[in-house]
């Protein structure tokens, strides 16, 4: 046999890496992976809790509508807010690229609900301020969507 050839067996699980680089992957990397995994589990759990709480709120709202015997515009707009929260969680699970836009949509819906429900009783300048808030939120949503699409290119 040829003595100049000696087969080296990997000494660490990361066999393709030089020995100096393998030592840097010790407990720091394991700790980081553990922390990220733990945060991921906590994040998913809290998202499930958010959806469950939203569904409970929807059930309470439907019960209140049933007891009142009539559906008001405020009830419909509140259901849209609940729907937006569930949609935000759904988007967060499926694709994380547009997660930041959904809270803005929820804010637009909430401010719009406020304008509709209190519009007749509010001072005109307050309605104008809330309309400006909706405009500002809409522009910020467009900027975020534009930035996300540009980043994908």
PDB file of C-alpha atoms in Angstrom:
ATOM      1  CA  UNK A   1       0.000   0.000   0.000  1.00  0.00           C
ATOM      2  CA  UNK A   2       0.971   3.572  -0.501  1.00  0.00           C
ATOM      3  CA  UNK A   3       1.970   5.014   2.904  1.00  0.00           C
ATOM      4  CA  UNK A   4       1.818   8.628   1.703  1.00  0.00           C
ATOM      5  CA  UNK A   5      -1.939   8.486   1.499  1.00  0.00           C
ATOM      6  CA  UNK A   6      -3.652   8.531   4.868  1.00  0.00           C
ATOM      7  CA  UNK A   7      -7.385   8.710   5.138  1.00  0.00           C
ATOM      8  CA  UNK A   8      -8.591  11.434   7.444  1.00  0.00           C
ATOM      9  CA  UNK A   9     -11.819  10.886   9.290  1.00  0.00           C
ATOM     10  CA  UNK A  10     -13.821  13.944  10.261  1.00  0.00           C
ATOM     11  CA  UNK A  11     -13.426  14.852  13.891  1.00  0.00           C
ATOM     12  CA  UNK A  12     -16.547  16.994  14.105  1.00  0.00           C
ATOM     13  CA  UNK A  13     -20.062  16.898  12.696  1.00  0.00           C
ATOM     14  CA  UNK A  14     -19.174  19.710  10.283  1.00  0.00           C
ATOM     15  CA  UNK A  15     -16.736  17.601   8.284  1.00  0.00           C
ATOM     16  CA  UNK A  16     -16.230  19.931   5.367  1.00  0.00           C
ATOM     17  CA  UNK A  17     -14.891  22.728   7.558  1.00  0.00           C
ATOM     18  CA  UNK A  18     -11.350  23.309   8.733  1.00  0.00           C
ATOM     19  CA  UNK A  19     -10.607  22.506  12.372  1.00  0.00           C
ATOM     20  CA  UNK A  20     -10.248  26.171  13.361  1.00  0.00           C
ATOM     21  CA  UNK A  21     -13.694  26.985  12.009  1.00  0.00           C
ATOM     22  CA  UNK A  22     -15.258  23.990  13.742  1.00  0.00           C
ATOM     23  CA  UNK A  23     -14.313  25.254  17.173  1.00  0.00           C
ATOM     24  CA  UNK A  24     -16.246  28.497  16.545  1.00  0.00           C
ATOM     25  CA  UNK A  25     -19.474  26.544  16.124  1.00  0.00           C
ATOM     26  CA  UNK A  26     -19.605  25.364  19.714  1.00  0.00           C
ATOM     27  CA  UNK A  27     -22.054  26.347  22.369  1.00  0.00           C
ATOM     28  CA  UNK A  28     -22.650  29.839  20.934  1.00  0.00           C
ATOM     29  CA  UNK A  29     -24.223  28.457  17.783  1.00  0.00           C
ATOM     30  CA  UNK A  30     -26.232  25.862  19.690  1.00  0.00           C
ATOM     31  CA  UNK A  31     -27.457  28.527  22.088  1.00  0.00           C
ATOM     32  CA  UNK A  32     -28.423  30.773  19.194  1.00  0.00           C
ATOM     33  CA  UNK A  33     -30.321  27.967  17.437  1.00  0.00           C
ATOM     34  CA  UNK A  34     -32.078  27.043  20.667  1.00  0.00           C
ATOM     35  CA  UNK A  35     -33.085  30.672  21.322  1.00  0.00           C
ATOM     36  CA  UNK A  36     -34.349  31.139  17.767  1.00  0.00           C
ATOM     37  CA  UNK A  37     -36.318  27.898  17.971  1.00  0.00           C
ATOM     38  CA  UNK A  38     -37.806  28.908  21.305  1.00  0.00           C
ATOM     39  CA  UNK A  39     -38.768  32.339  19.977  1.00  0.00           C
ATOM     40  CA  UNK A  40     -40.355  30.709  16.935  1.00  0.00           C
ATOM     41  CA  UNK A  41     -42.477  28.435  19.149  1.00  0.00           C
ATOM     42  CA  UNK A  42     -43.514  31.356  21.385  1.00  0.00           C
ATOM     43  CA  UNK A  43     -44.360  33.441  18.307  1.00  0.00           C
ATOM     44  CA  UNK A  44     -46.547  30.689  16.832  1.00  0.00           C
ATOM     45  CA  UNK A  45     -48.261  30.097  20.171  1.00  0.00           C
ATOM     46  CA  UNK A  46     -49.088  33.787  20.565  1.00  0.00           C
ATOM     47  CA  UNK A  47     -50.457  33.923  17.017  1.00  0.00           C
ATOM     48  CA  UNK A  48     -52.798  31.048  17.853  1.00  0.00           C
ATOM     49  CA  UNK A  49     -53.819  32.875  21.053  1.00  0.00           C
ATOM     50  CA  UNK A  50     -54.524  36.044  19.029  1.00  0.00           C
ATOM     51  CA  UNK A  51     -56.766  34.139  16.607  1.00  0.00           C
ATOM     52  CA  UNK A  52     -58.554  32.376  19.479  1.00  0.00           C
ATOM     53  CA  UNK A  53     -59.177  35.671  21.279  1.00  0.00           C
ATOM     54  CA  UNK A  54     -60.410  37.243  18.046  1.00  0.00           C
ATOM     55  CA  UNK A  55     -62.820  34.359  17.478  1.00  0.00           C
ATOM     56  CA  UNK A  56     -64.118  34.688  21.049  1.00  0.00           C
ATOM     57  CA  UNK A  57     -64.681  38.411  20.447  1.00  0.00           C
ATOM     58  CA  UNK A  58     -66.532  37.578  17.216  1.00  0.00           C
ATOM     59  CA  UNK A  59     -68.729  35.115  19.116  1.00  0.00           C
ATOM     60  CA  UNK A  60     -69.518  37.746  21.765  1.00  0.00           C
ATOM     61  CA  UNK A  61     -70.355  40.272  19.052  1.00  0.00           C
ATOM     62  CA  UNK A  62     -72.660  37.818  17.261  1.00  0.00           C
ATOM     63  CA  UNK A  63     -74.349  37.045  20.582  1.00  0.00           C
ATOM     64  CA  UNK A  64     -74.834  40.775  21.243  1.00  0.00           C
ATOM     65  CA  UNK A  65     -76.306  41.235  17.757  1.00  0.00           C
ATOM     66  CA  UNK A  66     -78.663  38.309  18.341  1.00  0.00           C
ATOM     67  CA  UNK A  67     -79.800  39.687  21.702  1.00  0.00           C
ATOM     68  CA  UNK A  68     -80.333  43.158  20.261  1.00  0.00           C
ATOM     69  CA  UNK A  69     -82.215  41.734  17.310  1.00  0.00           C
ATOM     70  CA  UNK A  70     -80.710  44.164  14.817  1.00  0.00           C
ATOM     71  CA  UNK A  71     -77.479  44.625  12.936  1.00  0.00           C
ATOM     72  CA  UNK A  72     -75.967  48.076  13.124  1.00  0.00           C
ATOM     73  CA  UNK A  73     -73.299  49.601  10.926  1.00  0.00           C
ATOM     74  CA  UNK A  74     -70.948  49.600  13.919  1.00  0.00           C
ATOM     75  CA  UNK A  75     -71.338  45.821  14.179  1.00  0.00           C
ATOM     76  CA  UNK A  76     -70.431  45.294  10.534  1.00  0.00           C
ATOM     77  CA  UNK A  77     -67.400  47.569  10.782  1.00  0.00           C
ATOM     78  CA  UNK A  78     -66.255  45.808  13.947  1.00  0.00           C
ATOM     79  CA  UNK A  79     -66.510  42.462  12.145  1.00  0.00           C
ATOM     80  CA  UNK A  80     -64.233  43.891   9.437  1.00  0.00           C
ATOM     81  CA  UNK A  81     -61.681  44.726  12.125  1.00  0.00           C
ATOM     82  CA  UNK A  82     -61.836  41.165  13.434  1.00  0.00           C
ATOM     83  CA  UNK A  83     -61.496  39.874   9.887  1.00  0.00           C
ATOM     84  CA  UNK A  84     -58.411  42.031   9.351  1.00  0.00           C
ATOM     85  CA  UNK A  85     -56.762  40.622  12.482  1.00  0.00           C
ATOM     86  CA  UNK A  86     -57.383  37.046  11.330  1.00  0.00           C
ATOM     87  CA  UNK A  87     -56.153  37.968   7.844  1.00  0.00           C
ATOM     88  CA  UNK A  88     -52.984  39.434   9.326  1.00  0.00           C
ATOM     89  CA  UNK A  89     -52.225  36.215  11.196  1.00  0.00           C
ATOM     90  CA  UNK A  90     -52.964  34.198   8.056  1.00  0.00           C
ATOM     91  CA  UNK A  91     -50.570  36.292   5.986  1.00  0.00           C
ATOM     92  CA  UNK A  92     -47.960  36.036   8.724  1.00  0.00           C
ATOM     93  CA  UNK A  93     -48.127  32.236   8.521  1.00  0.00           C
ATOM     94  CA  UNK A  94     -48.173  32.000   4.724  1.00  0.00           C
ATOM     95  CA  UNK A  95     -45.810  34.738   3.550  1.00  0.00           C
ATOM     96  CA  UNK A  96     -43.926  37.104   5.772  1.00  0.00           C
ATOM     97  CA  UNK A  97     -43.111  39.660   3.102  1.00  0.00           C
ATOM     98  CA  UNK A  98     -46.202  41.802   3.599  1.00  0.00           C
ATOM     99  CA  UNK A  99     -46.725  41.398   7.333  1.00  0.00           C
ATOM    100  CA  UNK A 100     -46.054  45.060   8.082  1.00  0.00           C
ATOM    101  CA  UNK A 101     -48.868  46.237   5.821  1.00  0.00           C
ATOM    102  CA  UNK A 102     -51.719  44.493   7.628  1.00  0.00           C
ATOM    103  CA  UNK A 103     -51.494  46.473  10.891  1.00  0.00           C
ATOM    104  CA  UNK A 104     -51.706  49.588   8.731  1.00  0.00           C
ATOM    105  CA  UNK A 105     -54.838  48.211   7.054  1.00  0.00           C
ATOM    106  CA  UNK A 106     -56.294  47.530  10.504  1.00  0.00           C
ATOM    107  CA  UNK A 107     -55.514  51.102  11.563  1.00  0.00           C
ATOM    108  CA  UNK A 108     -57.152  52.472   8.393  1.00  0.00           C
ATOM    109  CA  UNK A 109     -60.250  50.371   9.066  1.00  0.00           C
ATOM    110  CA  UNK A 110     -60.350  51.483  12.723  1.00  0.00           C
ATOM    111  CA  UNK A 111     -60.021  55.179  11.899  1.00  0.00           C
ATOM    112  CA  UNK A 112     -62.598  54.818   9.130  1.00  0.00           C
ATOM    113  CA  UNK A 113     -64.959  53.138  11.579  1.00  0.00           C
ATOM    114  CA  UNK A 114     -64.448  56.020  13.989  1.00  0.00           C
ATOM    115  CA  UNK A 115     -65.234  58.586  11.267  1.00  0.00           C
ATOM    116  CA  UNK A 116     -68.361  56.735  10.165  1.00  0.00           C
ATOM    117  CA  UNK A 117     -69.720  56.166  13.655  1.00  0.00           C
ATOM    118  CA  UNK A 118     -68.969  59.586  15.103  1.00  0.00           C
ATOM    119  CA  UNK A 119     -69.024  61.667  11.935  1.00  0.00           C
ATOM    120  CA  UNK A 120     -72.214  63.617  12.640  1.00  0.00           C
ATOM    121  CA  UNK A 121     -71.260  64.431  16.204  1.00  0.00           C
ATOM    122  CA  UNK A 122     -67.643  65.404  15.579  1.00  0.00           C
ATOM    123  CA  UNK A 123     -66.275  68.820  14.805  1.00  0.00           C
ATOM    124  CA  UNK A 124     -65.387  69.241  11.117  1.00  0.00           C
ATOM    125  CA  UNK A 125     -61.702  69.819  11.899  1.00  0.00           C
ATOM    126  CA  UNK A 126     -61.541  66.467  13.740  1.00  0.00           C
ATOM    127  CA  UNK A 127     -63.021  64.711  10.730  1.00  0.00           C
ATOM    128  CA  UNK A 128     -60.417  66.416   8.554  1.00  0.00           C
ATOM    129  CA  UNK A 129     -57.618  65.304  10.905  1.00  0.00           C
ATOM    130  CA  UNK A 130     -58.865  61.712  10.835  1.00  0.00           C
ATOM    131  CA  UNK A 131     -59.142  61.816   7.043  1.00  0.00           C
ATOM    132  CA  UNK A 132     -55.538  63.058   6.927  1.00  0.00           C
ATOM    133  CA  UNK A 133     -54.556  60.160   9.200  1.00  0.00           C
ATOM    134  CA  UNK A 134     -56.184  57.716   6.787  1.00  0.00           C
ATOM    135  CA  UNK A 135     -54.353  59.354   3.890  1.00  0.00           C
ATOM    136  CA  UNK A 136     -51.024  59.173   5.733  1.00  0.00           C
ATOM    137  CA  UNK A 137     -51.590  55.517   6.644  1.00  0.00           C
ATOM    138  CA  UNK A 138     -52.521  54.727   3.029  1.00  0.00           C
ATOM    139  CA  UNK A 139     -49.373  56.398   1.713  1.00  0.00           C
ATOM    140  CA  UNK A 140     -47.238  54.517   4.233  1.00  0.00           C
ATOM    141  CA  UNK A 141     -48.825  51.210   3.175  1.00  0.00           C
ATOM    142  CA  UNK A 142     -48.088  52.007  -0.472  1.00  0.00           C
ATOM    143  CA  UNK A 143     -44.479  52.881   0.357  1.00  0.00           C
ATOM    144  CA  UNK A 144     -44.015  49.606   2.260  1.00  0.00           C
ATOM    145  CA  UNK A 145     -45.564  47.572  -0.565  1.00  0.00           C
ATOM    146  CA  UNK A 146     -43.369  49.384  -3.101  1.00  0.00           C
ATOM    147  CA  UNK A 147     -40.235  48.755  -0.999  1.00  0.00           C
ATOM    148  CA  UNK A 148     -41.051  45.054  -0.614  1.00  0.00           C
ATOM    149  CA  UNK A 149     -41.592  44.616  -4.352  1.00  0.00           C
ATOM    150  CA  UNK A 150     -38.419  46.531  -5.134  1.00  0.00           C
ATOM    151  CA  UNK A 151     -36.449  44.363  -2.709  1.00  0.00           C
ATOM    152  CA  UNK A 152     -37.672  41.205  -4.485  1.00  0.00           C
ATOM    153  CA  UNK A 153     -36.327  42.428  -7.814  1.00  0.00           C
TER     154      UNK A 153
END
